[in-house]
Amino acid sequence: MYLASDNTGPIHPQIMEALTEANQGYALPYGNDPFNHRAVTAIRELFEAPQAEVFFVPTGTSGNALALSTLCQPYQSVLCTPVAHIHEDECGAPEFYGVGKTYLVGEGDLMDPDALAVLLRELAEGGVHTAQPGAVSITSVTERGQVYEIDRIQSLATIAHSAGLPLHLDGARFANAAAALECTPAEMSWQAGVDVVTFGGTKSGCMGVEAVIFFNSDRARGFAPRRKRAGHLFSKNRFLAAQMLGYVKNDLWRTLGAAANARGQYLAEAMCMDMRIQWPYAPRANMLFPKLPRSVLQNLATSGVAFNNWGNRDIGSPDEMLLTRFVCDWSIPYQDLDQFLAVLRTA
Amino acid sequence: MYLASDNTGPIHPQIMEALTEANQGYALPYGNDPFNHRAVTAIRELFEAPQAEVFFVPTGTSGNALALSTLCQPYQSVLCTPVAHIHEDECGAPEFYGVGKTYLVGEGDLMDPDALAVLLRELAEGGVHTAQPGAVSITSVTERGQVYEIDRIQSLATIAHSAGLPLHLDGARFANAAAALECTPAEMSWQAGVDVVTFGGTKSGCMGVEAVIFFNSDRARGFAPRRKRAGHLFSKNRFLAAQMLGYVKNDLWRTLGAAANARGQYLAEAMCMDMRIQWPYAPRANMLFPKLPRSVLQNLATSGVAFNNWGNRDIGSPDEMLLTRFVCDWSIPYQDLDQFLAVLRTA
Amino acid sequence: MYLASDNTGPIHPQIMEALTEANQGYALPYGNDPFNHRAVTAIRELFEAPQAEVFFVPTGTSGNALALSTLCQPYQSVLCTPVAHIHEDECGAPEFYGVGKTYLVGEGDLMDPDALAVLLRELAEGGVHTAQPGAVSITSVTERGQVYEIDRIQSLATIAHSAGLPLHLDGARFANAAAALECTPAEMSWQAGVDVVTFGGTKSGCMGVEAVIFFNSDRARGFAPRRKRAGHLFSKNRFLAAQMLGYVKNDLWRTLGAAANARGQYLAEAMCMDMRIQWPYAPRANMLFPKLPRSVLQNLATSGVAFNNWGNRDIGSPDEMLLTRFVCDWSIPYQDLDQFLAVLRTA
Amino acid sequence: MYLASDNTGPIHPQIMEALTEANQGYALPYGNDPFNHRAVTAIRELFEAPQAEVFFVPTGTSGNALALSTLCQPYQSVLCTPVAHIHEDECGAPEFYGVGKTYLVGEGDLMDPDALAVLLRELAEGGVHTAQPGAVSITSVTERGQVYEIDRIQSLATIAHSAGLPLHLDGARFANAAAALECTPAEMSWQAGVDVVTFGGTKSGCMGVEAVIFFNSDRARGFAPRRKRAGHLFSKNRFLAAQMLGYVKNDLWRTLGAAANARGQYLAEAMCMDMRIQWPYAPRANMLFPKLPRSVLQNLATSGVAFNNWGNRDIGSPDEMLLTRFVCDWSIPYQDLDQFLAVLRTA
């Protein structure tokens, strides 16, 4: 049972079909293919943003780092939360791509507007001695499974814009967040003040593709050569574009986001009955972050369930509660979930 | 007719099948999948190098830049020819990835061992003021369609090794070079003194995959985190590995390299009769670099042939000879080539 | 009255004399001068480290960043406290010079060994997804005026070394720390497990010079070309070396460190009687970090005292306590301090 | 006898006096001192450029690299000659500071306007695959002792500006060039189309200071934080500014430039009689680049003359002509030159 991440599942058939369709005959390389044009148009329509600049890249890390380095000067910082993927899980990709530093806003996974305002004031005092902020970056679904309400995004955007900073949304799980909010992509992004979105496909049924969307095309200046020199401009770019076409067609993206969320909610509801479990984060989408006793996790691990936890599972008090992550992708069968729940009950 | 590059053609069916096969069920992410293990093994067997470290990346630029930055310190230079892809066509990728500089060896596309030795002596005089060399990089098939004879590779390797430098081979068209030489991968690489190869699949029937092969695993230290922070570690890595499995299976790579070369030779033989054409570079594989009069190129371009040339095709004397590039991929039909030749005769 | 920093005072006469002496006649550039040789020898003797590699640079930021980037791979992180100069006050210099990231250990200005151990365990779990640590960096005198006891340095070094990491000491105020501890340079550095020291002169009577000292010469590999390409190899290096010679001669460094500390203690003792003042950090050397009411700071500022505080001095409740910094350099006259105390009493 | 470089000589007394004068009392750090303000004003007056942005840095390498990285995006290239100091003698400093690459214009040390125009056309064809140019950089006095005539600077500036590129002048020996041309600083810089100058003091009697001058203040955006994070913002900046004040006062800079040139011409005229010597570069300022037989150079070297040559002095035919460099600084006594000439005659 694969509950470790939503990148363990298969490619959705509709996306495989799109790849097969794109494989007919010849096409110009490096984005000069008709599929790229069609996919850009499809993204603009989906986001109701006809002027947006849209680029396709193969991974979330490349999308985030290219977007942020395009937004910032190399002597500037990006502000994010302490658990942000760009800070904790990308091996320093933003700094490598040219962001000066990451500075952390408050605690927790949902950025607090007040904490952002305070940090902005403190950094401004630093003058040339501190890497002045160049952008604010948030993630939804967050790295702890929560979803930003639209009004919180608006508050953060207002503060960022007041300081002259763009707001970036790491949308590796944009589909899950939008499905949870039951909102349109536009409502969750530019209408709430987001300037740049990394719109993820990889974790939601694609082989490997993300769309980086700049709602103000001026901000996109330099993205194209940055993508090239990073080795992320695919010569056979048509196969990135085709995935995105398949993902957007007939709102497959939303269907898959909702399917994954439904499985997450199914698990969460069943596990809520289990009094051994603590819930520091309320599950909103397809990821659960409960705390469980070490002894339970040890038993789970030997039952063949793939999952993540923080802290040493093997050594320590059996009663210690460890933060744990269970992720459902769109494809995982409900009988697998039932089987997991059965294992958990006896673990 | 697509003669501009060998990245315009379709994915070979055997590789599409490998992708489909890899899409059954679940697999751990980030290279912890069985396909990765099998593909690494397959590459080791193909290169007769059981100790080699093998990594998969999606593009040639990422493969070259990751390999070279792993080989060099950031204050060192890479030595290459003036037409090297890493110098002219990657938008500064090696420098971005952490190579200090590129310094150019001699003139032309085939590196001259004597010129290499001279440059090494000159750079050594520079001491700390000059970016001391960290690696030597060559390309075969070269960026002008020529192929390094094995003894030339050996000479270059000997000189590089005497200076304590590893030799890198950009093998974006390794298949075409090996097919032209009728040699084994081992003969063209580590047996000739090459330390690291970027073994290309993208230009030869794959969707987008290159294997970076370090024959001495010590030299590979740091490649894995560098790949991650560059955004080139695919969560669904199994689809990179699967392409390479399909490419290596039953020596498909060699079949496709030979097929592309045969088309290139077919074109070359037919064009040799055309007295308007000059041949500054003898065609050895699937790329031709003849010089043609501007007037002919103007006519060709209006006939729907996609190709590249250097210099302004539109403005200047009709008789001026311009360097031109025609590339055959493995799939281009011979009737297309015949049609091109007919167009060329009347152009 | 200059209490904002210890970089506002004059150059000590003995150092001016050393500069004048070095200005006789001609000398080879780039460190090939006799003054460099003599200064390296003097530093080795001072630190009782005859094998140490010693380099002179003009600023603390360059010394720290060059040292840390030499110790780390570019995909690795440096671990420091949240108030570390390298994190807060160098505009991202470590990252610019090639350190992957900074990760923060615990809270406060004195690094807690337990917190270091915990973070090391957490980062190790991140594998390739997290910028693995490459070095640990501490500062003494700290950025809040405290001094590391030698046994704490030993504890940190033991933990760092167990993880294979070197320990770096930012010694911008090494003289003040050693004077406070009444220890030898060796006791405070390599005998306690420190691997690399930035030994500061600029804040203590020099014009602008720091010595970067690697106690294990293997770790210094690459420092020289890094210094050159950063523009910190002075052609007239003899004037860096001469400053350091003047600074070390007759233990002037210790005399100046003690003189600055004595002034700091004089201020602290007088201010301890002032019940309006809170002391979150016990003053140990030449820097005081008391909290004072905003109204007092406003009055001080209009009295011509130069000092720093955190938080908006101009707007807010007059009773709010703001963290403040008063720094004494070696030269500030005691009558200036008395005058300041008089102003403070009536502020 | 020191003829290896103009960085071996002493600091001029007027500059030592300026340092002593600046050492009275206290001053705010990081450029907030009155000396900085006065030095900026003095440079603006000298260059007749009241709007110019002026920054002081300690070395030529830092001045060039900071200026060029401020002018360019990180995915762009700087165009220079093959012997440019920024390409050959700064260990990759421009690339380290954030320039994408250097591309070389033509051959020789004086940039040819036609060659620049040709390269610009070629690079434009490369599109996103090539590091597009971000700036053009020339050096006067060149690295082979020649001086750009003003009309050549104008031609280069016109071509650069037509392509939207700024023109940078590496003026490490600006004083010598202006003295040779008998022109004003304005005539040799912004009036001829130069956008940014690195105005050198270090090689002409200062301890270590260069002024980076942006004639259009818009182009200077980001220089200040870049200087900080590179460790080139001096806390005791007053001692950089004071040097520049001493250098500019009573046109000392021009006096010293002319004094060095006069010595260079004295040597050149005497050596012109020596039929063993070839002159590939006509000496214009204080540097001579003759070719001499290896045997002569071997004898010179054993006579205690410090100089540079290219090629192995120790091994090879005694008659082979080697390119050699003799540099006069402003201070070298004429009797030393006479002594050198006597040694040379018998060498």
PDB file of C-alpha atoms in Angstrom, chain D residues 50-246:
ATOM      1  CA  PRO D  50      27.181  65.521 -11.515  1.00  0.00           C
ATOM      2  CA  GLN D  51      24.588  62.754 -11.766  1.00  0.00           C
ATOM      3  CA  ALA D  52      27.013  59.841 -11.749  1.00  0.00           C
ATOM      4  CA  GLU D  53      26.719  57.064  -9.192  1.00  0.00           C
ATOM      5  CA  VAL D  54      30.138  56.375  -7.651  1.00  0.00           C
ATOM      6  CA  PHE D  55      31.239  53.427  -5.523  1.00  0.00           C
ATOM      7  CA  PHE D  56      34.612  52.617  -4.026  1.00  0.00           C
ATOM      8  CA  VAL D  57      36.045  49.108  -3.953  1.00  0.00           C
ATOM      9  CA  PRO D  58      39.501  47.870  -3.027  1.00  0.00           C
ATOM     10  CA  THR D  59      40.591  45.992  -6.168  1.00  0.00           C
ATOM     11  CA  GLY D  60      40.270  46.119  -9.921  1.00  0.00           C
ATOM     12  CA  THR D  61      38.825  42.632 -10.087  1.00  0.00           C
ATOM     13  CA  SER D  62      36.047  43.502  -7.670  1.00  0.00           C
ATOM     14  CA  GLY D  63      35.305  46.737  -9.517  1.00  0.00           C
ATOM     15  CA  ASN D  64      35.062  45.053 -12.894  1.00  0.00           C
ATOM     16  CA  ALA D  65      33.077  42.055 -11.717  1.00  0.00           C
ATOM     17  CA  LEU D  66      30.633  44.091  -9.645  1.00  0.00           C
ATOM     18  CA  ALA D  67      30.112  46.538 -12.496  1.00  0.00           C
ATOM     19  CA  LEU D  68      29.569  43.852 -15.136  1.00  0.00           C
ATOM     20  CA  SER D  69      27.269  41.714 -13.009  1.00  0.00           C
ATOM     21  CA  THR D  70      25.209  44.829 -12.283  1.00  0.00           C
ATOM     22  CA  LEU D  71      24.929  45.571 -16.006  1.00  0.00           C
ATOM     23  CA  CYS D  72      24.049  42.022 -17.081  1.00  0.00           C
ATOM     24  CA  GLN D  73      21.402  39.481 -16.360  1.00  0.00           C
ATOM     25  CA  PRO D  74      22.868  36.177 -15.157  1.00  0.00           C
ATOM     26  CA  TYR D  75      21.944  34.479 -18.439  1.00  0.00           C
ATOM     27  CA  GLN D  76      23.759  37.050 -20.519  1.00  0.00           C
ATOM     28  CA  SER D  77      27.327  37.327 -21.729  1.00  0.00           C
ATOM     29  CA  VAL D  78      29.971  40.031 -21.704  1.00  0.00           C
ATOM     30  CA  LEU D  79      31.865  40.631 -24.925  1.00  0.00           C
ATOM     31  CA  CYS D  80      35.577  41.372 -24.636  1.00  0.00           C
ATOM     32  CA  THR D  81      38.872  40.711 -26.380  1.00  0.00           C
ATOM     33  CA  PRO D  82      40.801  37.461 -25.994  1.00  0.00           C
ATOM     34  CA  VAL D  83      43.441  39.139 -23.809  1.00  0.00           C
ATOM     35  CA  ALA D  84      40.974  40.997 -21.593  1.00  0.00           C
ATOM     36  CA  HIS D  85      41.903  40.977 -17.928  1.00  0.00           C
ATOM     37  CA  ILE D  86      38.337  39.917 -17.091  1.00  0.00           C
ATOM     38  CA  HIS D  87      38.763  36.842 -19.311  1.00  0.00           C
ATOM     39  CA  GLU D  88      42.340  35.843 -18.651  1.00  0.00           C
ATOM     40  CA  ASP D  89      43.449  37.209 -15.325  1.00  0.00           C
ATOM     41  CA  GLU D  90      40.595  37.263 -12.849  1.00  0.00           C
ATOM     42  CA  CYS D  91      40.090  33.530 -12.298  1.00  0.00           C
ATOM     43  CA  GLY D  92      36.565  33.730 -13.644  1.00  0.00           C
ATOM     44  CA  ALA D  93      35.477  36.655 -11.457  1.00  0.00           C
ATOM     45  CA  PRO D  94      32.792  37.950 -13.856  1.00  0.00           C
ATOM     46  CA  GLU D  95      31.160  34.527 -14.049  1.00  0.00           C
ATOM     47  CA  PHE D  96      31.425  34.121 -10.284  1.00  0.00           C
ATOM     48  CA  TYR D  97      29.785  37.488  -9.706  1.00  0.00           C
ATOM     49  CA  GLY D  98      26.909  36.539 -11.959  1.00  0.00           C
ATOM     50  CA  VAL D  99      27.803  37.212 -15.583  1.00  0.00           C
ATOM     51  CA  GLY D 100      26.677  34.238 -17.677  1.00  0.00           C
ATOM     52  CA  LYS D 101      29.746  33.925 -19.875  1.00  0.00           C
ATOM     53  CA  THR D 102      32.421  35.844 -21.679  1.00  0.00           C
ATOM     54  CA  TYR D 103      32.429  35.693 -25.465  1.00  0.00           C
ATOM     55  CA  LEU D 104      35.491  36.925 -27.316  1.00  0.00           C
ATOM     56  CA  VAL D 105      35.555  39.562 -30.044  1.00  0.00           C
ATOM     57  CA  GLY D 106      38.116  39.082 -32.811  1.00  0.00           C
ATOM     58  CA  GLU D 107      41.794  38.870 -32.011  1.00  0.00           C
ATOM     59  CA  GLY D 108      44.272  41.247 -30.478  1.00  0.00           C
ATOM     60  CA  ASP D 109      43.983  43.657 -27.604  1.00  0.00           C
ATOM     61  CA  LEU D 110      42.174  46.571 -29.249  1.00  0.00           C
ATOM     62  CA  MET D 111      38.585  45.612 -29.984  1.00  0.00           C
ATOM     63  CA  ASP D 112      37.720  45.913 -33.654  1.00  0.00           C
ATOM     64  CA  PRO D 113      34.330  47.570 -34.253  1.00  0.00           C
ATOM     65  CA  ASP D 114      33.652  45.408 -37.311  1.00  0.00           C
ATOM     66  CA  ALA D 115      34.414  42.238 -35.395  1.00  0.00           C
ATOM     67  CA  LEU D 116      32.058  43.395 -32.650  1.00  0.00           C
ATOM     68  CA  ALA D 117      29.281  43.971 -35.153  1.00  0.00           C
ATOM     69  CA  VAL D 118      29.795  40.533 -36.695  1.00  0.00           C
ATOM     70  CA  LEU D 119      29.748  38.767 -33.346  1.00  0.00           C
ATOM     71  CA  LEU D 120      26.593  40.581 -32.287  1.00  0.00           C
ATOM     72  CA  ARG D 121      24.844  39.337 -35.428  1.00  0.00           C
ATOM     73  CA  GLU D 122      26.027  35.775 -34.862  1.00  0.00           C
ATOM     74  CA  LEU D 123      24.994  35.696 -31.230  1.00  0.00           C
ATOM     75  CA  ALA D 124      21.557  37.089 -32.025  1.00  0.00           C
ATOM     76  CA  GLU D 125      20.978  34.068 -34.278  1.00  0.00           C
ATOM     77  CA  GLY D 126      21.533  31.793 -31.295  1.00  0.00           C
ATOM     78  CA  GLY D 127      18.374  32.973 -29.573  1.00  0.00           C
ATOM     79  CA  VAL D 128      17.705  31.336 -26.253  1.00  0.00           C
ATOM     80  CA  HIS D 129      20.407  28.728 -26.869  1.00  0.00           C
ATOM     81  CA  THR D 130      23.209  31.266 -26.629  1.00  0.00           C
ATOM     82  CA  ALA D 131      24.006  33.552 -23.717  1.00  0.00           C
ATOM     83  CA  GLN D 132      22.832  36.778 -25.319  1.00  0.00           C
ATOM     84  CA  PRO D 133      25.114  39.771 -24.775  1.00  0.00           C
ATOM     85  CA  GLY D 134      24.502  42.003 -21.780  1.00  0.00           C
ATOM     86  CA  ALA D 135      27.481  44.360 -22.030  1.00  0.00           C
ATOM     87  CA  VAL D 136      30.636  45.149 -23.991  1.00  0.00           C
ATOM     88  CA  SER D 137      33.861  45.625 -22.050  1.00  0.00           C
ATOM     89  CA  ILE D 138      37.122  47.204 -23.198  1.00  0.00           C
ATOM     90  CA  THR D 139      40.345  48.072 -21.379  1.00  0.00           C
ATOM     91  CA  SER D 140      42.523  51.139 -21.783  1.00  0.00           C
ATOM     92  CA  VAL D 141      45.521  51.047 -21.432  1.00  0.00           C
ATOM     93  CA  THR D 142      45.037  47.575 -22.963  1.00  0.00           C
ATOM     94  CA  GLU D 143      46.627  44.403 -21.678  1.00  0.00           C
ATOM     95  CA  ARG D 144      49.241  44.854 -24.442  1.00  0.00           C
ATOM     96  CA  GLY D 145      50.110  48.445 -23.639  1.00  0.00           C
ATOM     97  CA  GLN D 146      48.044  50.141 -26.318  1.00  0.00           C
ATOM     98  CA  VAL D 147      45.586  52.983 -25.837  1.00  0.00           C
ATOM     99  CA  TYR D 148      42.152  53.282 -27.433  1.00  0.00           C
ATOM    100  CA  GLU D 149      41.822  56.392 -29.538  1.00  0.00           C
ATOM    101  CA  ILE D 150      38.672  58.249 -28.663  1.00  0.00           C
ATOM    102  CA  ASP D 151      37.092  57.752 -32.059  1.00  0.00           C
ATOM    103  CA  ARG D 152      37.484  54.006 -31.713  1.00  0.00           C
ATOM    104  CA  ILE D 153      35.724  54.126 -28.364  1.00  0.00           C
ATOM    105  CA  GLN D 154      32.973  56.116 -30.047  1.00  0.00           C
ATOM    106  CA  SER D 155      32.623  53.545 -32.799  1.00  0.00           C
ATOM    107  CA  LEU D 156      32.394  50.695 -30.320  1.00  0.00           C
ATOM    108  CA  ALA D 157      29.895  52.595 -28.185  1.00  0.00           C
ATOM    109  CA  THR D 158      27.713  53.305 -31.194  1.00  0.00           C
ATOM    110  CA  ILE D 159      27.611  49.625 -32.128  1.00  0.00           C
ATOM    111  CA  ALA D 160      27.005  48.518 -28.549  1.00  0.00           C
ATOM    112  CA  HIS D 161      24.243  51.041 -28.013  1.00  0.00           C
ATOM    113  CA  SER D 162      22.578  50.064 -31.286  1.00  0.00           C
ATOM    114  CA  ALA D 163      22.277  46.569 -29.823  1.00  0.00           C
ATOM    115  CA  GLY D 164      20.960  47.979 -26.556  1.00  0.00           C
ATOM    116  CA  LEU D 165      24.183  47.199 -24.715  1.00  0.00           C
ATOM    117  CA  PRO D 166      26.176  49.380 -22.319  1.00  0.00           C
ATOM    118  CA  LEU D 167      29.906  49.893 -22.815  1.00  0.00           C
ATOM    119  CA  HIS D 168      32.178  49.254 -19.842  1.00  0.00           C
ATOM    120  CA  LEU D 169      35.716  50.576 -19.630  1.00  0.00           C
ATOM    121  CA  ASP D 170      38.178  48.726 -17.416  1.00  0.00           C
ATOM    122  CA  GLY D 171      40.308  51.681 -16.405  1.00  0.00           C
ATOM    123  CA  ALA D 172      42.803  50.002 -14.139  1.00  0.00           C
ATOM    124  CA  ARG D 173      45.296  52.259 -15.966  1.00  0.00           C
ATOM    125  CA  PHE D 174      42.854  55.039 -16.818  1.00  0.00           C
ATOM    126  CA  ALA D 175      45.401  57.618 -15.639  1.00  0.00           C
ATOM    127  CA  ASN D 176      48.015  56.343 -18.040  1.00  0.00           C
ATOM    128  CA  ALA D 177      45.562  56.251 -20.931  1.00  0.00           C
ATOM    129  CA  ALA D 178      44.247  59.753 -20.307  1.00  0.00           C
ATOM    130  CA  ALA D 179      47.763  61.075 -19.927  1.00  0.00           C
ATOM    131  CA  ALA D 180      48.768  59.430 -23.197  1.00  0.00           C
ATOM    132  CA  LEU D 181      45.765  60.901 -25.018  1.00  0.00           C
ATOM    133  CA  GLU D 182      46.111  64.240 -23.241  1.00  0.00           C
ATOM    134  CA  CYS D 183      42.362  64.257 -22.846  1.00  0.00           C
ATOM    135  CA  THR D 184      39.955  64.877 -19.994  1.00  0.00           C
ATOM    136  CA  PRO D 185      38.337  61.994 -18.132  1.00  0.00           C
ATOM    137  CA  ALA D 186      35.006  63.009 -19.611  1.00  0.00           C
ATOM    138  CA  GLU D 187      36.339  62.943 -23.152  1.00  0.00           C
ATOM    139  CA  MET D 188      37.678  59.435 -22.673  1.00  0.00           C
ATOM    140  CA  SER D 189      34.527  58.136 -21.018  1.00  0.00           C
ATOM    141  CA  TRP D 190      30.928  59.321 -21.204  1.00  0.00           C
ATOM    142  CA  GLN D 191      31.529  61.853 -23.964  1.00  0.00           C
ATOM    143  CA  ALA D 192      32.793  58.953 -26.070  1.00  0.00           C
ATOM    144  CA  GLY D 193      29.850  56.768 -25.132  1.00  0.00           C
ATOM    145  CA  VAL D 194      31.255  54.827 -22.193  1.00  0.00           C
ATOM    146  CA  ASP D 195      28.501  53.947 -19.703  1.00  0.00           C
ATOM    147  CA  VAL D 196      30.527  52.620 -16.788  1.00  0.00           C
ATOM    148  CA  VAL D 197      34.167  53.112 -15.854  1.00  0.00           C
ATOM    149  CA  THR D 198      36.327  51.344 -13.348  1.00  0.00           C
ATOM    150  CA  PHE D 199      38.711  54.194 -12.499  1.00  0.00           C
ATOM    151  CA  GLY D 200      41.827  52.669 -11.054  1.00  0.00           C
ATOM    152  CA  GLY D 201      43.955  54.022  -8.246  1.00  0.00           C
ATOM    153  CA  THR D 202      45.760  50.891  -7.065  1.00  0.00           C
ATOM    154  CA  LYS D 203      48.251  50.689  -9.939  1.00  0.00           C
ATOM    155  CA  SER D 204      48.999  54.387  -9.752  1.00  0.00           C
ATOM    156  CA  GLY D 205      50.103  55.290  -6.255  1.00  0.00           C
ATOM    157  CA  CYS D 206      47.169  54.255  -4.078  1.00  0.00           C
ATOM    158  CA  MET D 207      47.173  51.465  -1.495  1.00  0.00           C
ATOM    159  CA  GLY D 208      44.121  49.755  -2.947  1.00  0.00           C
ATOM    160  CA  VAL D 209      41.095  51.596  -4.298  1.00  0.00           C
ATOM    161  CA  GLU D 210      39.087  51.836  -7.501  1.00  0.00           C
ATOM    162  CA  ALA D 211      36.075  54.008  -8.227  1.00  0.00           C
ATOM    163  CA  VAL D 212      33.235  52.392 -10.163  1.00  0.00           C
ATOM    164  CA  ILE D 213      31.393  55.176 -11.956  1.00  0.00           C
ATOM    165  CA  PHE D 214      27.959  54.740 -13.558  1.00  0.00           C
ATOM    166  CA  PHE D 215      27.184  57.793 -15.671  1.00  0.00           C
ATOM    167  CA  ASN D 216      23.525  56.803 -15.829  1.00  0.00           C
ATOM    168  CA  SER D 217      22.385  56.168 -12.294  1.00  0.00           C
ATOM    169  CA  ASP D 218      19.628  53.788 -13.450  1.00  0.00           C
ATOM    170  CA  ARG D 219      22.266  51.305 -14.475  1.00  0.00           C
ATOM    171  CA  ALA D 220      23.699  51.279 -10.954  1.00  0.00           C
ATOM    172  CA  ARG D 221      20.649  49.599  -9.463  1.00  0.00           C
ATOM    173  CA  GLY D 222      21.739  46.693  -7.299  1.00  0.00           C
ATOM    174  CA  PHE D 223      25.407  47.635  -7.092  1.00  0.00           C
ATOM    175  CA  ALA D 224      25.194  48.473  -3.399  1.00  0.00           C
ATOM    176  CA  PRO D 225      23.784  45.125  -2.173  1.00  0.00           C
ATOM    177  CA  ARG D 226      26.041  43.256  -4.588  1.00  0.00           C
ATOM    178  CA  ARG D 227      29.066  45.012  -3.078  1.00  0.00           C
ATOM    179  CA  LYS D 228      27.893  44.151   0.414  1.00  0.00           C
ATOM    180  CA  ARG D 229      27.297  40.454  -0.170  1.00  0.00           C
ATOM    181  CA  ALA D 230      30.677  40.189  -1.890  1.00  0.00           C
ATOM    182  CA  GLY D 231      32.372  41.534   1.229  1.00  0.00           C
ATOM    183  CA  HIS D 232      33.567  44.678  -0.537  1.00  0.00           C
ATOM    184  CA  LEU D 233      31.604  47.182   1.513  1.00  0.00           C
ATOM    185  CA  PHE D 234      34.229  48.306   3.989  1.00  0.00           C
ATOM    186  CA  SER D 235      33.065  49.130   7.487  1.00  0.00           C
ATOM    187  CA  LYS D 236      35.909  51.645   7.629  1.00  0.00           C
ATOM    188  CA  ASN D 237      35.083  52.861   4.165  1.00  0.00           C
ATOM    189  CA  ARG D 238      36.558  56.256   5.004  1.00  0.00           C
ATOM    190  CA  PHE D 239      39.991  54.850   4.241  1.00  0.00           C
ATOM    191  CA  LEU D 240      38.969  53.883   0.726  1.00  0.00           C
ATOM    192  CA  ALA D 241      37.408  57.275   0.153  1.00  0.00           C
ATOM    193  CA  ALA D 242      40.399  59.092   1.606  1.00  0.00           C
ATOM    194  CA  GLN D 243      42.758  57.389  -0.820  1.00  0.00           C
ATOM    195  CA  MET D 244      40.619  58.530  -3.717  1.00  0.00           C
ATOM    196  CA  LEU D 245      40.521  62.051  -2.315  1.00  0.00           C
ATOM    197  CA  GLY D 246      44.293  62.102  -2.120  1.00  0.00           C
TER     198      GLY D 246
END
